[in-house]
Every structure is written in C-alpha cells, then in structure tokens.
mmCIF file of C-alpha atoms in Angstrom:
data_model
loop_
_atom_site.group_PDB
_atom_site.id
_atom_site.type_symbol
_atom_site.label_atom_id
_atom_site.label_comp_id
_atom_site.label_asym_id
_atom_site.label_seq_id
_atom_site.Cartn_x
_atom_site.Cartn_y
_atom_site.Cartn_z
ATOM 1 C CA UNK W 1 -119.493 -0.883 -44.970
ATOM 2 C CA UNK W 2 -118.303 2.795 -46.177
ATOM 3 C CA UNK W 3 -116.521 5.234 -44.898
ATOM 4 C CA UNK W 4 -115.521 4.703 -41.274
ATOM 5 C CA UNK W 5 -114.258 7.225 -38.511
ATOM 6 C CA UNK W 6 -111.077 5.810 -36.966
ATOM 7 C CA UNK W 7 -109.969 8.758 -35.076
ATOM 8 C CA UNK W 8 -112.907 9.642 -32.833
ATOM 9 C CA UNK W 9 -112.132 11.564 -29.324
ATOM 10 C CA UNK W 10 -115.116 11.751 -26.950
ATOM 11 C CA UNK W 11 -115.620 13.433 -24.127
ATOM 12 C CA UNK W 12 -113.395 11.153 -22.212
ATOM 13 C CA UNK W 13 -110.597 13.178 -23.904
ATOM 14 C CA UNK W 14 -110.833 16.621 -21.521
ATOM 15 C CA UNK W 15 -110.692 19.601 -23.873
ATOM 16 C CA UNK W 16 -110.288 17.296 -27.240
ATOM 17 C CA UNK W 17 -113.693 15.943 -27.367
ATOM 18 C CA UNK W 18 -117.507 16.713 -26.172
ATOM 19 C CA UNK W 19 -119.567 13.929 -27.150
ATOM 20 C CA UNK W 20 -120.732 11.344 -24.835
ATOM 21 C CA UNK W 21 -120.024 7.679 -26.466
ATOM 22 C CA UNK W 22 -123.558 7.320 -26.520
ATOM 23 C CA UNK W 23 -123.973 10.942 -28.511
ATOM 24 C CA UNK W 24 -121.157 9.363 -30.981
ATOM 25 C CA UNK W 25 -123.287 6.051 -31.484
ATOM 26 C CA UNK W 26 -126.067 7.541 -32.234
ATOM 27 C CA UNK W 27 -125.051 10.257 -34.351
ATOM 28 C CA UNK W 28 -123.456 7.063 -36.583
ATOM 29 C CA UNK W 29 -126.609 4.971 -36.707
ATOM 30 C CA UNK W 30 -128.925 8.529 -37.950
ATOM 31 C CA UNK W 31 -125.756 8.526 -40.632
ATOM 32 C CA UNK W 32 -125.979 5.227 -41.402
ATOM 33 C CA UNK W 33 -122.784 4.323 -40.806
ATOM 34 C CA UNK W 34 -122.616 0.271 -39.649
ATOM 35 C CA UNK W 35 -118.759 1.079 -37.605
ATOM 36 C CA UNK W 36 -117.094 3.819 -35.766
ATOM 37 C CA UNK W 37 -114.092 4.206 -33.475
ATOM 38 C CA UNK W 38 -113.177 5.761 -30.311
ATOM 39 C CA UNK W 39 -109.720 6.884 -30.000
ATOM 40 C CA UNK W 40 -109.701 8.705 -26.894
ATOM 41 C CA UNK W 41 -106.475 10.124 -25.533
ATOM 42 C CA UNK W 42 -104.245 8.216 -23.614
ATOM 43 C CA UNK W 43 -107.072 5.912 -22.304
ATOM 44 C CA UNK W 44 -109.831 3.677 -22.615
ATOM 45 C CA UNK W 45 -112.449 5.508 -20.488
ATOM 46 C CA UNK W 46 -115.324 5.568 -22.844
ATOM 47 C CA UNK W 47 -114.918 1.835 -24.067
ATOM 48 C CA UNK W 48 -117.363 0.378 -21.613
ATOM 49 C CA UNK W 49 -120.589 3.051 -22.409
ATOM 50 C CA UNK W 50 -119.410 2.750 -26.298
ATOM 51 C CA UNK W 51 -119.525 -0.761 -26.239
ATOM 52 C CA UNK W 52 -122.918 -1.050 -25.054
ATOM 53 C CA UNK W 53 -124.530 1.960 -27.039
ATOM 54 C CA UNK W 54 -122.751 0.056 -30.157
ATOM 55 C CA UNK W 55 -124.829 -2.896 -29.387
ATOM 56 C CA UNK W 56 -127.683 -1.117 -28.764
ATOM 57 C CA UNK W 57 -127.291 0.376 -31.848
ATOM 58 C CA UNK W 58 -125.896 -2.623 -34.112
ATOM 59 C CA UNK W 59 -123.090 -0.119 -34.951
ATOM 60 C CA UNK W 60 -119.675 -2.355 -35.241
ATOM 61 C CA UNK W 61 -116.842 -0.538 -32.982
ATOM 62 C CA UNK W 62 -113.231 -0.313 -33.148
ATOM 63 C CA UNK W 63 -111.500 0.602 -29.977
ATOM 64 C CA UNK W 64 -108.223 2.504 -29.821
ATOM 65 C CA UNK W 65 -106.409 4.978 -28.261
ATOM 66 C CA UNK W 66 -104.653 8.255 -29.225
ATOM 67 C CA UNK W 67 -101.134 7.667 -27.882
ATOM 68 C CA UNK W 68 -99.224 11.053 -26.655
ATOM 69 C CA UNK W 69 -95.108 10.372 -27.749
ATOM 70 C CA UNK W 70 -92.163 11.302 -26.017
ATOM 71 C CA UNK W 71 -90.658 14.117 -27.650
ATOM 72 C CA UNK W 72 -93.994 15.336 -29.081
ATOM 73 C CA UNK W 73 -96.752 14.279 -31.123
ATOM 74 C CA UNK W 74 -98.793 11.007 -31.141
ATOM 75 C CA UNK W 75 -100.058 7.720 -32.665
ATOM 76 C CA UNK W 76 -103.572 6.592 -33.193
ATOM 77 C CA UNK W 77 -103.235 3.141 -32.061
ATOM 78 C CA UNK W 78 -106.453 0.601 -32.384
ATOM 79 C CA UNK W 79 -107.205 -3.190 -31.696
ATOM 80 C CA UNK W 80 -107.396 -5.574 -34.077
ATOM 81 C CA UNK W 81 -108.427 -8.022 -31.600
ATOM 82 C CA UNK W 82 -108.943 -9.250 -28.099
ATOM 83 C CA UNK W 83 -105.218 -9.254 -27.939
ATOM 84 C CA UNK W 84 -105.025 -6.179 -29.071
ATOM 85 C CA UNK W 85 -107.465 -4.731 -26.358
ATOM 86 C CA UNK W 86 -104.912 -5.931 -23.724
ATOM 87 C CA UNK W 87 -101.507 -4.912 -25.514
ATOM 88 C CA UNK W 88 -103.163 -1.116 -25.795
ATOM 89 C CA UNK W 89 -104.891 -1.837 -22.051
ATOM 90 C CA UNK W 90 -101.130 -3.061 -20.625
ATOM 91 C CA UNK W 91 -99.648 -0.219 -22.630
ATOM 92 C CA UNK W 92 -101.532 2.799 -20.868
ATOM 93 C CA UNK W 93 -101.376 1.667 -17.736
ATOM 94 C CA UNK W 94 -97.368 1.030 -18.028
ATOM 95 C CA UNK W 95 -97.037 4.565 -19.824
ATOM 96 C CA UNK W 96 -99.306 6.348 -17.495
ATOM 97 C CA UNK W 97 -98.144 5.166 -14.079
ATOM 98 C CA UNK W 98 -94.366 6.205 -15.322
ATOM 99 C CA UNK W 99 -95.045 9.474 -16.241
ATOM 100 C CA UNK W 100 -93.837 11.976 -14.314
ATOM 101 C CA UNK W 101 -97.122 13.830 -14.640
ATOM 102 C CA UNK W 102 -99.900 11.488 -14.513
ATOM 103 C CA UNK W 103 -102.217 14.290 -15.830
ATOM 104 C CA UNK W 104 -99.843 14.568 -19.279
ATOM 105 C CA UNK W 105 -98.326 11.630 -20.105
ATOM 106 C CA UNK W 106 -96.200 10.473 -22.513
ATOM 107 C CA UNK W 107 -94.861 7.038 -23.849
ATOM 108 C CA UNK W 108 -91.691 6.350 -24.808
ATOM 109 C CA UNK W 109 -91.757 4.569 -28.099
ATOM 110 C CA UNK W 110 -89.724 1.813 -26.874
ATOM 111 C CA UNK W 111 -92.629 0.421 -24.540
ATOM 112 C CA UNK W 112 -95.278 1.419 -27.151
ATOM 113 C CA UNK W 113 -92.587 -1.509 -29.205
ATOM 114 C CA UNK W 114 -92.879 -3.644 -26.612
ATOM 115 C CA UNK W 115 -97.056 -3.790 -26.602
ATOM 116 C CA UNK W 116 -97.627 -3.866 -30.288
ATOM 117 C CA UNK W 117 -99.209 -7.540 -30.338
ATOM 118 C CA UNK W 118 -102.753 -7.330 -31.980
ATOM 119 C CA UNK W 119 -102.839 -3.361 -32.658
ATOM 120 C CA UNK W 120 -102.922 -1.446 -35.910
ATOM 121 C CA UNK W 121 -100.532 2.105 -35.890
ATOM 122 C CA UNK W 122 -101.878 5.234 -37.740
ATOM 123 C CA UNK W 123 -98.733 7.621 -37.672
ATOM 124 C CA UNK W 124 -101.227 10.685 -36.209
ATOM 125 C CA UNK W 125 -103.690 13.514 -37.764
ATOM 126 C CA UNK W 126 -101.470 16.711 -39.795
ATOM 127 C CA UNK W 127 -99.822 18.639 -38.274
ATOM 128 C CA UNK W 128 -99.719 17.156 -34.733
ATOM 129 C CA UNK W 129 -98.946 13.088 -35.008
ATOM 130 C CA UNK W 130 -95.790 11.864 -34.672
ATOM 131 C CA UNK W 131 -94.823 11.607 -38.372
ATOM 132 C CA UNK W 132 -96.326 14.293 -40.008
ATOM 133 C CA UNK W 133 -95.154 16.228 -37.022
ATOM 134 C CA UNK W 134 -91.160 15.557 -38.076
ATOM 135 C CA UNK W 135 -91.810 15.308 -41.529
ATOM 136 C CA UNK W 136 -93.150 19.183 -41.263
ATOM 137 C CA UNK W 137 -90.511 20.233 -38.711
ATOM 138 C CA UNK W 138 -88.057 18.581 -41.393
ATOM 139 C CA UNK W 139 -86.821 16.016 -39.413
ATOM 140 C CA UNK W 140 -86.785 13.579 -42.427
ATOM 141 C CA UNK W 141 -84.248 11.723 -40.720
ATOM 142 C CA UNK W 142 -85.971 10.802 -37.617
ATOM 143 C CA UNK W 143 -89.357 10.091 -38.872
ATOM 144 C CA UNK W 144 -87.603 7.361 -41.546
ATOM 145 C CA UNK W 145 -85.737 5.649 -38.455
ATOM 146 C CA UNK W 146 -89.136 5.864 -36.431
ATOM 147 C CA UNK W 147 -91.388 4.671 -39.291
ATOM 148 C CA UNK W 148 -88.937 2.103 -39.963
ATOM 149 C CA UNK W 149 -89.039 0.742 -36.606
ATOM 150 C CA UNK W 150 -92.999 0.988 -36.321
ATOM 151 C CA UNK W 151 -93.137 -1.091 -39.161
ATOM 152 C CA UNK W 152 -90.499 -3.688 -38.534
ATOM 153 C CA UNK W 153 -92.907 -4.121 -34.932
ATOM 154 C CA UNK W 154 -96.501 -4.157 -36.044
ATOM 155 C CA UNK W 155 -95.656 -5.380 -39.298
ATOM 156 C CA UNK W 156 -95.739 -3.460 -42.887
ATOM 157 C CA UNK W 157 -99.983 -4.312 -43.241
ATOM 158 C CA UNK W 158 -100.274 -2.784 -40.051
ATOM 159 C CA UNK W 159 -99.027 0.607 -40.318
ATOM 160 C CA UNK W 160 -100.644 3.637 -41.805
ATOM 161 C CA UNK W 161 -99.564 7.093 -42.262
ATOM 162 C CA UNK W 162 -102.779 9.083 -41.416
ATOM 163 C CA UNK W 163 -103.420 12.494 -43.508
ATOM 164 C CA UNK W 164 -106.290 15.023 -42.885
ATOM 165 C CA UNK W 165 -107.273 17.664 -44.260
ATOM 166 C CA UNK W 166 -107.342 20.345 -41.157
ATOM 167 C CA UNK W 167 -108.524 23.064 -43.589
ATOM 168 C CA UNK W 168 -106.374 25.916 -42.198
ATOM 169 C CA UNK W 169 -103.910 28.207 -44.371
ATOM 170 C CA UNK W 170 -101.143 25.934 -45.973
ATOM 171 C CA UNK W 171 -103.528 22.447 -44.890
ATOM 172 C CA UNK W 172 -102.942 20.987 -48.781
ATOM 173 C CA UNK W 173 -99.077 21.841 -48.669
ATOM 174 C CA UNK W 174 -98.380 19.985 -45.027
ATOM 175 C CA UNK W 175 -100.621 17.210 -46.888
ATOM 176 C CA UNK W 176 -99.039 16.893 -49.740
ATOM 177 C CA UNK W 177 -95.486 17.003 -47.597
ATOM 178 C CA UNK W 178 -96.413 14.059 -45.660
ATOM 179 C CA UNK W 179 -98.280 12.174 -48.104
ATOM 180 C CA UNK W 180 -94.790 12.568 -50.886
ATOM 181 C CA UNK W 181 -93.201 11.163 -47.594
ATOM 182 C CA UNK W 182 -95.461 8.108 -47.117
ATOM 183 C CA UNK W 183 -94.981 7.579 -51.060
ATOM 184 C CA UNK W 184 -91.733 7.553 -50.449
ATOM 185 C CA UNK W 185 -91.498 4.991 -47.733
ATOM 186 C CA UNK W 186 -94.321 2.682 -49.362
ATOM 187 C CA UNK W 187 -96.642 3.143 -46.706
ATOM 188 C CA UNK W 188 -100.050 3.650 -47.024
#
C-alpha cells in the first residue's frame, strides 16, 4: 500500500487544518496513495464527508482523533475497528461534555484508559504530543509511568511513539531525544 498519512487534521480542526475532507481525498488519489487518515482534533466532524469522498475515491480511510491531554500535550488515537469507532466516539463525547471549557478540552488520561477497546495510540507529533512533550521537558519519569500505563491498556502492538521531523532549529536533536527514549522502552 505505501506510505500512509496517519496524522491528518482537516479543516474540522479550527486553526490546525484547511483542507476540506474531500480536498484531502482527492489530493491522495492524484498521489496515488490507496489510504489516508483523518485525525482531527478532539472530534470526529469530518468522518461523515471523508467517508464518502473515500468511497468515491476507492481511497481506504482510517479514522482517528487527535486527543488534547490533561496537563498538556496529546495522543493521536485511531480505530482499528467498528469498536474502535465507538470507544474514540464514547471517549469525546465523555471528555468534551466534562471540560470546563467546551471550546478547549482536555481528557484526563484515566478516561482515555477507560475507552481504549479497538483503538491504536501514537504518543503525539515532536515537540507537542504527550511523550515527546515530557521526554523534551525532561520529565523522564513521568513519560515512563505514562507510557507504561498506555501500553499495559491498549496492549504493547498497539502503541507507537510517533516522531516527525518538524524541520525547525534543533528538529534532529528533539528527534533523536525521543526516539533514544522509545529505544529505550521497546516501543516502536
């Protein structure tokens, strides 16, 4: 299949992302690319108009969310499966309607625990997921005990510590800070 986009904000995503879903489809299919995901943040807006450009376009999707933490930074979360679809569905709404401010929320990583049935984690882009975000503020400590826990929950083949290349002054040197850490930890 290639190389496949799994962290893919659209416009859904106010001042993260432009595209329209059906912009992102088609862009794919004049790449040739067979899959791509949409990872909005904190919601599922676009799913419905991706879906059907997708199928318009016999582009495979992946559906997923960007998931703003408590305490800063986030998690790329996507659905393996049907059941998937409905733990991430269950999870924004639940996160969302506790928030204090509906327009910024945040999720507390013991309910994101509690909805991990049928999802995938990717620990967030450098600098700003969760992970890479304590590994660079060295809080070693913290993102062990969380990585541990995300991985004891969605299972060891189902977490991923995400590195990107933002290609800004000292990009290779946060990379190579949180990659050494994933290394470390046996996590891919």
């Amino acid at each position: 299949m290639g190389f496949v986009h799994l962290q893919v904000r659209g416009g859904h995503s106010y001042g993260f992302g432009t595209a329209t879903p059906e912009e992102m489809v088609e862009a794919a299919a004049r790449m040739g690319m067979g899959c791509l995901a949409l990872t909005d943040r904190d919601g599922l807006y676009g799913v419905p108009r991706f879906s059907r450009a997708a199928e318009e376009r016999d582009i495979s999707l992946v559906v997923g969310a960007e998931v703003t933490m408590e305490g800063g930074g986030h998690l790329v979360l996507l659905a393996e499966s049907m059941d998937g679809y409905r733990s991430l569905s269950k999870l924004i709404t639940a996160y969302r309607c506790s928030s204090e401010d509906r327009r910024r929320p945040l999720c507390h990583l013991d309910l994101l625990l509690e909805h991990a049935a049928g999802l995938i984690c990717m620990t967030g882009a450098v600098p700003f997921g969760l992970i890479p975000h304590l590994v660079l503020s060295n809080k070693a400590l913290d993102a062990r005990r969380i990585l541990a826990r995300l991985s004891e929950t969605f299972g060891d083949e189902n977490v991923f510590v995400e590195v990107t290349d933002d290609r800004t002054a000292g990009s290779r040197r946060r990379l190579a800070k949180v990659a050494g850490f994933a290394r470390e930890h046996g996590v891919p």
